[in-house]
Amino acid sequence: MRSHGILGGVAVPANKAAATSRRKWLKRRERWLVVLGVILHAVYMLSIFDIYFKSPIVHGMDPVTPRVTAPAKRLVLLVADGLRADKFFEPDADGNYRAPFLRSIIKTQGRWGVSHARPPTESRPGHVSIIAGFYEDPSAVTKGWKANPVEFDSVFNKSRHTISFGSPDIVPIFCGALKHSTWNTYPHEFEDFATDASFLDKWSLDQFQSLLNRSREDSKLKELLLQDNLVIFLHLLGCDSNGHAHRPYSSIYLNNVKVVDHVAESVYNLLQDYFKDNRTAYIFTADHGMSDKGSHGDGHPTNTDTPLVAWGAGISYPKPISSSNHSDCGFRFVDNHVHDSPTPKEWGLQGIERVDVNQADIAPLMSTLLGQPCPVNSVGSLPLDYIHMTKAEEVEAVLANTKQILNQFLRKSHIKQSHSLYFKPFKPLSPYSSILDKIEDLILARDYEAAMNLSQNLRSLALDGLHYFQTYDWLMLMTVITLGYIGWMIYLVLHVLQSYTSFPGNIFEVEEAVQRNKNGKVYLYGCMVTGILCFLLLLEHAPPLYHAYMIMTSFLWVQIFSEYHFLKALWKHLSGRRLNYIFKLLVIAAVSVFILEFLVNSFTERKLYTWCFLIAGTLASLYLSKLIPWRSGIPIFVCISCWFLSLFTLMPAEIPDHNQLVIASGAIIIVIGITARWVDLHAGVSKYWLSICNHELKNPKFSGLFYFQALLVALSSMMVYLSTSHRTEKQELLALHQFINWSIAGFSMVLPLFSVNSILSRLTSIFLGFAPSFLLLSIGYEAVFYAALALVLMAWILFENTLLNLNIVNKPSASVKNAGNHLIFGHTNRSLQLSDVRIPLIFMVLFNVAFFGTGNFASIASFEISSVYRFITIFSPFLMAALLIFKLFIPFMLVICVFSAITKLNQVPRLGCYFLVILHSDVMTIHFFFLVRNTGSWMEIGNSISHFGIMSAQVVFVLLLFALTNTYTKDIHSNSAVPYARKEI
C-alpha cells in the first residue's frame, strides 16, 4: 500500500509486528528528542552572556601619571542625581533662572556644557561613568546594579583622601572598601517619596559643613584637609526622588534645582573661606536626567542630557562663540546626539561657548586637574576646552590619557594572544611604538599641534582596538551557536519526515549491517573532529561553556550525517518531482518564514495583531464562502470573531480598572456557552458540524453539568462585584468572600473532567471551567479578551472541520489510502501532509496572541497587583506571583486544548505537530539571538534577553502545558467523518 506523506507516496510496513516495532522505536526517539531539546536550549541560552555580557574590565595595567604640575590641590565633585539639563538652564515662568549662582559662574569664572550620558541612564552606571571613566559593565545586568560586580579603579582610588556624603545607594559603591576615605550616608528611611526630598541635599551639605567645623579643633582632621590630591564628593539625591514622586515639571522638583544651586554656592563659599589659596577645582554635573513621566533609564534626551559646569583651579575662563571654536565636525556623542547642537534660546547662553562632553570624559578631566593618573579602565577623552594649561602641558595631559587607554588595549591584546593558537592582531595599532616615539620627538621639537593631532588619533585607534578585543570571540561563538540551532532544526525536520510521514518507507528496509557500518564511521569521525576542536579550545584556555557549545553543535551535525541514507533518498525523491511541486514547497516555506518574522516583530509592536486578524478574518471568510454556502453561518462567524479579537491589541497594556466590564464579561461568557450548547445538541445533523458535535446523544447524561458551570460563572461575576465593592468601602477583604472565591475557582476547574467527550462539548466545558478563575483575577477589558479568544479558537475548529469534510468528499478514497498508516501511527492517526504545516503556524499565532492580547510579562498589566485582591490582600509575594502567572496561563491552556482537539479532529500525531511548533519557534529564537542588546536602558536590555529566553524556553514550556491540558483533552472523541466515508466506499 502507498500513502501521501509530506513529500509524497511511499511504501509502509506490511505486517503488524513491524508496525509495533516501529511504534516502540518512535516513542523512544520522542523521549530522547525532548530531553535533547531541553538540554540544547538551556546550554545555548547561556551563550548570550559569553557573547553580549562580558566584562570590559581588565587588570594588570600600570597607571600613567601625566608629566604636568597639578593645577588644583583639591577637587569638589557635586552630582545632582536626576537633574535635567533643560530644567537647570531654562528660566521659570517669571523669567528668573533657577540656578543664579552657577549661571554667574558660567558667565564669569568657568566653562559649561551638556554632559551626554549613555543608556542605561540609571544612577549606578552614571556615577561609574563620571568617577571611573567607563560605561557600566554590561555583565552587571545579571548581577544586580547596586552590588559591585567587579573591582574597578576610580578617581577616588587615586586620591590621597576622599570625603563623601550622600545616598546609601551610591556612596558605599565607591567608598565602602576605600581605606583612605571619610564618608557617611543617611538611612534608607529618609528616601520617602511622600515628602519633599530636597532636605537630603541639605543633609549632605550640613554633614560637610560639620566636618569643616570639627577640623578647626581636630588637628589630624585639619592636616588631612590641607594635604594635596584631596577629593570631596557630595551626592545630591533630591532631584531624583522628587522627579520620581512629583514629576520634573512640578514645583517641588523645580524648587529642588534652586536647592542644589544653593548647595553649590555654600560649598564654594565654605572652601574659599577655609583654604584661601585658590587651589580648589569644582565640577557640578548630574548622573542622568528625568523623563516627563518621572522615570529614567532609556536614551531620550530628557534622560541623557545633563548639565556640566566647571570652575576653579585649572579651569579655563568663559569664551565667546566664534567661527573658530564652533564647527560641525560630524562627531556624535554616546547618546547619538550630534556635536555642536544648537543651544535653546530660552537658556540665555547663546553668546558663551558651550562645550559638550561624553559623561566618561569627566573622569580624565578630574584626574588631570589633580595631576593624578586616569582610572586604569577609563575610556574617556580629556576635554581640552575645559582646562587652562600651556600648549606643552595640554599635549602631555592628552598623551597620558592616550597611553592609559593604549595600555588597556595592549593588556587585552596580550591576554588574547597568550591564549590564542591563531591570533588576529588589531592591525591599525601594530606600529603603536613608533607612533609614540614620533609623538615624543614632536614634543621635543616643540611641534605641539602635530603632537596633539597624533596623540588624539592614537587615542581613537586605541578605543577602536578595545572594542575589537571586546568582540573578538563573537564571530566564532555566534557561528557555533547559529550552526547548532540550524543543526537542531534540520534534525527535527528529519525526525518528522521519518517518524510522522510515510516518506520514505523503503529506508527502513536497507541492510542493517551496511547502515551500522556507515553510522559507525560517521560517529567515529564525528568524535575525532569534536575531540580536536575541544582540545584546541583547551589550549586556548577557553571557558567550560565554550566546550559545551562546541560539543552540542558537533553532536547535532554528526546525528544529521548519520542519516546519510535517508538524506540520499530524500534528495533523490525531490530531484525526481515536478517543478511545480518544488515551487509549492518553496512557497510554503517562504510563507512560514514570513509569518514567523511577523511574530518576531509583534514582540515589540502588539498592534500588528490587529492587522493580522483583520486580514485573516477577511481572507478566511472569503475562502470558506467559495467552499461552503454563506447560509451555514461559518464564513460570517469566522470573520466577525477575528475582527472582534483584533480590537484588543489596540488597547493599552496598562489595563485600567473597570469593574462593570468584568461583570458584563461574565454575561458574555454565559451567552457564548449557551450558544455552543445549542449548536452541540441541534447542529450535529449538518455535515459541517458532524465531526465536532455530540450528535449521537439525544439526551446527554451530564446535561445538568452545563447549567451548574453557567451558574458558577454567574456567581463569580456576582463575587467580583461584592468583593470589590466591600474592599473599596471597608479597605478589607471579607474572609467569607475570600473562601467563596477560592472555592468557585478551584471547583469550577475540576468540572470539565466530567463533561461529554465530544469536541464541542468538552471544549465548551473547559471554556466555562476556567472562566470563573479568570473573571475573579480580572480588573478590566482582559475579561472580554477571554471570550474573544474563545470565539476565534472556535472559528479555527470550524475552519479545520470544513477543510476536513471537503477533503473527504473530494477524495473519498483518502481513508482507504491511509489505512496502512494506522499500523504505524496508531489506530486514530494518519501521516502528516504538507498542508498540515498550517496547524502549528496557526497555533503559534494564537499562542502569541494569548500572550500579548492584554500585555506581556514585561508590562505593568501582567503584574497589576490588584488582580489578586479578590483572593488575597495581605502581602504574600509567592502566592500573589503564583496567582498572576496562573492568570497568564489560562489563555495558553485554552489554545493548547483546542490545538489538541484539532490534532484529534484531523487524526494527525500530536507530538509530530509539537515538534513542528518547536521547529517554528526556533526560527524565531535565532532571530532573537541576534537581537539581544547589551546597550540601552535596563528595560531594553532585559526585554531583549527575555524575548530570547521566552522562545528558547518554549521547548519546555509548551510541553509542560501539553502535559497539564492532557488531563482535559486525552479522552476527547472526534466523531470523524472518515468512518462514514468508509461506509460509503
PDB file of N, CA and C in Angstrom, residues 869-922:
ATOM      1  N   TYR A 869      -6.573  40.802  44.395  1.00  0.00           N
ATOM      2  CA  TYR A 869      -7.185  41.291  45.628  1.00  0.00           C
ATOM      3  C   TYR A 869      -8.488  40.579  45.985  1.00  0.00           C
ATOM      4  N   ARG A 870      -9.078  39.846  45.060  1.00  0.00           N
ATOM      5  CA  ARG A 870     -10.305  39.100  45.390  1.00  0.00           C
ATOM      6  C   ARG A 870      -9.981  37.749  46.031  1.00  0.00           C
ATOM      7  N   PHE A 871      -8.678  37.397  46.029  1.00  0.00           N
ATOM      8  CA  PHE A 871      -8.238  36.157  46.667  1.00  0.00           C
ATOM      9  C   PHE A 871      -7.394  36.423  47.910  1.00  0.00           C
ATOM     10  N   ILE A 872      -6.615  37.492  47.868  1.00  0.00           N
ATOM     11  CA  ILE A 872      -5.718  37.791  48.986  1.00  0.00           C
ATOM     12  C   ILE A 872      -5.350  39.274  48.932  1.00  0.00           C
ATOM     13  N   THR A 873      -5.299  39.907  50.110  1.00  0.00           N
ATOM     14  CA  THR A 873      -4.880  41.316  50.175  1.00  0.00           C
ATOM     15  C   THR A 873      -3.637  41.493  51.035  1.00  0.00           C
ATOM     16  N   ILE A 874      -3.376  40.532  51.919  1.00  0.00           N
ATOM     17  CA  ILE A 874      -2.155  40.593  52.739  1.00  0.00           C
ATOM     18  C   ILE A 874      -0.976  40.243  51.856  1.00  0.00           C
ATOM     19  N   PHE A 875       0.093  41.031  51.925  1.00  0.00           N
ATOM     20  CA  PHE A 875       1.229  40.853  51.026  1.00  0.00           C
ATOM     21  C   PHE A 875       1.874  39.481  51.216  1.00  0.00           C
ATOM     22  N   SER A 876       1.834  38.702  50.158  1.00  0.00           N
ATOM     23  CA  SER A 876       2.454  37.378  50.134  1.00  0.00           C
ATOM     24  C   SER A 876       3.023  37.182  48.736  1.00  0.00           C
ATOM     25  N   PRO A 877       4.301  37.530  48.528  1.00  0.00           N
ATOM     26  CA  PRO A 877       4.848  37.599  47.169  1.00  0.00           C
ATOM     27  C   PRO A 877       4.732  36.309  46.374  1.00  0.00           C
ATOM     28  N   PHE A 878       4.960  35.159  47.020  1.00  0.00           N
ATOM     29  CA  PHE A 878       4.937  33.899  46.282  1.00  0.00           C
ATOM     30  C   PHE A 878       3.518  33.524  45.847  1.00  0.00           C
ATOM     31  N   LEU A 879       2.567  33.672  46.764  1.00  0.00           N
ATOM     32  CA  LEU A 879       1.185  33.342  46.418  1.00  0.00           C
ATOM     33  C   LEU A 879       0.637  34.319  45.385  1.00  0.00           C
ATOM     34  N   MET A 880       0.935  35.598  45.547  1.00  0.00           N
ATOM     35  CA  MET A 880       0.468  36.603  44.587  1.00  0.00           C
ATOM     36  C   MET A 880       1.075  36.357  43.205  1.00  0.00           C
ATOM     37  N   ALA A 881       2.370  36.065  43.164  1.00  0.00           N
ATOM     38  CA  ALA A 881       3.024  35.776  41.878  1.00  0.00           C
ATOM     39  C   ALA A 881       2.427  34.536  41.232  1.00  0.00           C
ATOM     40  N   ALA A 882       2.128  33.519  42.057  1.00  0.00           N
ATOM     41  CA  ALA A 882       1.531  32.290  41.520  1.00  0.00           C
ATOM     42  C   ALA A 882       0.160  32.571  40.903  1.00  0.00           C
ATOM     43  N   LEU A 883      -0.631  33.406  41.552  1.00  0.00           N
ATOM     44  CA  LEU A 883      -1.959  33.747  41.021  1.00  0.00           C
ATOM     45  C   LEU A 883      -1.849  34.535  39.713  1.00  0.00           C
ATOM     46  N   LEU A 884      -0.901  35.470  39.661  1.00  0.00           N
ATOM     47  CA  LEU A 884      -0.724  36.275  38.447  1.00  0.00           C
ATOM     48  C   LEU A 884      -0.255  35.407  37.277  1.00  0.00           C
ATOM     49  N   ILE A 885       0.669  34.487  37.547  1.00  0.00           N
ATOM     50  CA  ILE A 885       1.158  33.599  36.483  1.00  0.00           C
ATOM     51  C   ILE A 885       0.053  32.656  36.035  1.00  0.00           C
ATOM     52  N   PHE A 886      -0.745  32.180  37.000  1.00  0.00           N
ATOM     53  CA  PHE A 886      -1.868  31.307  36.635  1.00  0.00           C
ATOM     54  C   PHE A 886      -2.854  32.047  35.724  1.00  0.00           C
ATOM     55  N   LYS A 887      -3.081  33.321  36.021  1.00  0.00           N
ATOM     56  CA  LYS A 887      -3.964  34.126  35.163  1.00  0.00           C
ATOM     57  C   LYS A 887      -3.430  34.183  33.739  1.00  0.00           C
ATOM     58  N   LEU A 888      -2.105  34.336  33.603  1.00  0.00           N
ATOM     59  CA  LEU A 888      -1.489  34.372  32.278  1.00  0.00           C
ATOM     60  C   LEU A 888      -1.554  33.021  31.582  1.00  0.00           C
ATOM     61  N   PHE A 889      -1.563  31.936  32.361  1.00  0.00           N
ATOM     62  CA  PHE A 889      -1.575  30.599  31.789  1.00  0.00           C
ATOM     63  C   PHE A 889      -2.938  30.205  31.227  1.00  0.00           C
ATOM     64  N   ILE A 890      -4.006  30.780  31.757  1.00  0.00           N
ATOM     65  CA  ILE A 890      -5.352  30.340  31.353  1.00  0.00           C
ATOM     66  C   ILE A 890      -5.589  30.485  29.848  1.00  0.00           C
ATOM     67  N   PRO A 891      -5.288  31.645  29.224  1.00  0.00           N
ATOM     68  CA  PRO A 891      -5.459  31.716  27.759  1.00  0.00           C
ATOM     69  C   PRO A 891      -4.569  30.710  27.016  1.00  0.00           C
ATOM     70  N   PHE A 892      -3.337  30.471  27.514  1.00  0.00           N
ATOM     71  CA  PHE A 892      -2.464  29.472  26.886  1.00  0.00           C
ATOM     72  C   PHE A 892      -3.111  28.094  26.911  1.00  0.00           C
ATOM     73  N   MET A 893      -3.723  27.766  28.049  1.00  0.00           N
ATOM     74  CA  MET A 893      -4.319  26.434  28.195  1.00  0.00           C
ATOM     75  C   MET A 893      -5.507  26.260  27.261  1.00  0.00           C
ATOM     76  N   LEU A 894      -6.262  27.328  27.058  1.00  0.00           N
ATOM     77  CA  LEU A 894      -7.366  27.262  26.086  1.00  0.00           C
ATOM     78  C   LEU A 894      -6.832  26.962  24.689  1.00  0.00           C
ATOM     79  N   VAL A 895      -5.767  27.679  24.293  1.00  0.00           N
ATOM     80  CA  VAL A 895      -5.196  27.492  22.954  1.00  0.00           C
ATOM     81  C   VAL A 895      -4.685  26.073  22.779  1.00  0.00           C
ATOM     82  N   ILE A 896      -4.012  25.532  23.791  1.00  0.00           N
ATOM     83  CA  ILE A 896      -3.437  24.187  23.665  1.00  0.00           C
ATOM     84  C   ILE A 896      -4.528  23.123  23.688  1.00  0.00           C
ATOM     85  N   CYS A 897      -5.584  23.340  24.459  1.00  0.00           N
ATOM     86  CA  CYS A 897      -6.715  22.397  24.441  1.00  0.00           C
ATOM     87  C   CYS A 897      -7.333  22.319  23.046  1.00  0.00           C
ATOM     88  N   VAL A 898      -7.508  23.471  22.412  1.00  0.00           N
ATOM     89  CA  VAL A 898      -8.069  23.494  21.056  1.00  0.00           C
ATOM     90  C   VAL A 898      -7.087  22.872  20.066  1.00  0.00           C
ATOM     91  N   PHE A 899      -5.798  23.146  20.237  1.00  0.00           N
ATOM     92  CA  PHE A 899      -4.773  22.546  19.381  1.00  0.00           C
ATOM     93  C   PHE A 899      -4.825  21.019  19.466  1.00  0.00           C
ATOM     94  N   SER A 900      -4.963  20.487  20.682  1.00  0.00           N
ATOM     95  CA  SER A 900      -5.056  19.037  20.865  1.00  0.00           C
ATOM     96  C   SER A 900      -6.315  18.484  20.209  1.00  0.00           C
ATOM     97  N   ALA A 901      -7.408  19.231  20.353  1.00  0.00           N
ATOM     98  CA  ALA A 901      -8.663  18.791  19.736  1.00  0.00           C
ATOM     99  C   ALA A 901      -8.544  18.751  18.215  1.00  0.00           C
ATOM    100  N   ILE A 902      -7.853  19.725  17.642  1.00  0.00           N
ATOM    101  CA  ILE A 902      -7.705  19.777  16.182  1.00  0.00           C
ATOM    102  C   ILE A 902      -6.815  18.638  15.671  1.00  0.00           C
ATOM    103  N   THR A 903      -5.783  18.281  16.438  1.00  0.00           N
ATOM    104  CA  THR A 903      -4.955  17.129  16.016  1.00  0.00           C
ATOM    105  C   THR A 903      -5.783  15.849  16.022  1.00  0.00           C
ATOM    106  N   LYS A 904      -6.734  15.745  16.977  1.00  0.00           N
ATOM    107  CA  LYS A 904      -7.602  14.564  17.001  1.00  0.00           C
ATOM    108  C   LYS A 904      -8.638  14.629  15.883  1.00  0.00           C
ATOM    109  N   LEU A 905      -9.116  15.830  15.608  1.00  0.00           N
ATOM    110  CA  LEU A 905     -10.080  16.003  14.523  1.00  0.00           C
ATOM    111  C   LEU A 905      -9.462  15.623  13.177  1.00  0.00           C
ATOM    112  N   ASN A 906      -8.244  16.076  12.951  1.00  0.00           N
ATOM    113  CA  ASN A 906      -7.557  15.786  11.695  1.00  0.00           C
ATOM    114  C   ASN A 906      -6.814  14.455  11.702  1.00  0.00           C
ATOM    115  N   GLN A 907      -6.825  13.785  12.866  1.00  0.00           N
ATOM    116  CA  GLN A 907      -6.182  12.476  13.012  1.00  0.00           C
ATOM    117  C   GLN A 907      -4.686  12.531  12.675  1.00  0.00           C
ATOM    118  N   VAL A 908      -4.016  13.591  13.167  1.00  0.00           N
ATOM    119  CA  VAL A 908      -2.571  13.712  12.973  1.00  0.00           C
ATOM    120  C   VAL A 908      -1.885  13.522  14.325  1.00  0.00           C
ATOM    121  N   PRO A 909      -0.660  13.001  14.352  1.00  0.00           N
ATOM    122  CA  PRO A 909       0.042  12.791  15.623  1.00  0.00           C
ATOM    123  C   PRO A 909       0.337  14.109  16.324  1.00  0.00           C
ATOM    124  N   ARG A 910      -0.104  14.223  17.588  1.00  0.00           N
ATOM    125  CA  ARG A 910       0.049  15.491  18.304  1.00  0.00           C
ATOM    126  C   ARG A 910       1.512  15.821  18.552  1.00  0.00           C
ATOM    127  N   LEU A 911       2.323  14.811  18.895  1.00  0.00           N
ATOM    128  CA  LEU A 911       3.736  15.080  19.139  1.00  0.00           C
ATOM    129  C   LEU A 911       4.462  15.492  17.863  1.00  0.00           C
ATOM    130  N   GLY A 912       3.985  14.986  16.733  1.00  0.00           N
ATOM    131  CA  GLY A 912       4.550  15.430  15.456  1.00  0.00           C
ATOM    132  C   GLY A 912       4.319  16.910  15.247  1.00  0.00           C
ATOM    133  N   CYS A 913       3.101  17.356  15.566  1.00  0.00           N
ATOM    134  CA  CYS A 913       2.788  18.789  15.458  1.00  0.00           C
ATOM    135  C   CYS A 913       3.561  19.596  16.503  1.00  0.00           C
ATOM    136  N   TYR A 914       3.766  19.010  17.691  1.00  0.00           N
ATOM    137  CA  TYR A 914       4.556  19.680  18.726  1.00  0.00           C
ATOM    138  C   TYR A 914       5.973  19.946  18.226  1.00  0.00           C
ATOM    139  N   PHE A 915       6.581  18.964  17.576  1.00  0.00           N
ATOM    140  CA  PHE A 915       7.940  19.153  17.071  1.00  0.00           C
ATOM    141  C   PHE A 915       7.971  20.207  15.956  1.00  0.00           C
ATOM    142  N   LEU A 916       6.894  20.296  15.183  1.00  0.00           N
ATOM    143  CA  LEU A 916       6.825  21.363  14.176  1.00  0.00           C
ATOM    144  C   LEU A 916       6.697  22.731  14.842  1.00  0.00           C
ATOM    145  N   VAL A 917       5.974  22.792  15.965  1.00  0.00           N
ATOM    146  CA  VAL A 917       5.874  24.041  16.727  1.00  0.00           C
ATOM    147  C   VAL A 917       7.255  24.457  17.231  1.00  0.00           C
ATOM    148  N   ILE A 918       8.013  23.509  17.768  1.00  0.00           N
ATOM    149  CA  ILE A 918       9.366  23.809  18.260  1.00  0.00           C
ATOM    150  C   ILE A 918      10.261  24.245  17.105  1.00  0.00           C
ATOM    151  N   LEU A 919      10.102  23.598  15.949  1.00  0.00           N
ATOM    152  CA  LEU A 919      10.873  23.977  14.759  1.00  0.00           C
ATOM    153  C   LEU A 919      10.600  25.431  14.399  1.00  0.00           C
ATOM    154  N   HIS A 920       9.321  25.810  14.383  1.00  0.00           N
ATOM    155  CA  HIS A 920       8.959  27.187  14.047  1.00  0.00           C
ATOM    156  C   HIS A 920       9.449  28.172  15.112  1.00  0.00           C
ATOM    157  N   SER A 921       9.333  27.790  16.375  1.00  0.00           N
ATOM    158  CA  SER A 921       9.763  28.709  17.437  1.00  0.00           C
ATOM    159  C   SER A 921      11.271  28.922  17.403  1.00  0.00           C
ATOM    160  N   ASP A 922      12.022  27.913  16.932  1.00  0.00           N
ATOM    161  CA  ASP A 922      13.478  28.078  16.875  1.00  0.00           C
ATOM    162  C   ASP A 922      13.920  28.965  15.715  1.00  0.00           C
TER     163      ASP A 922
END
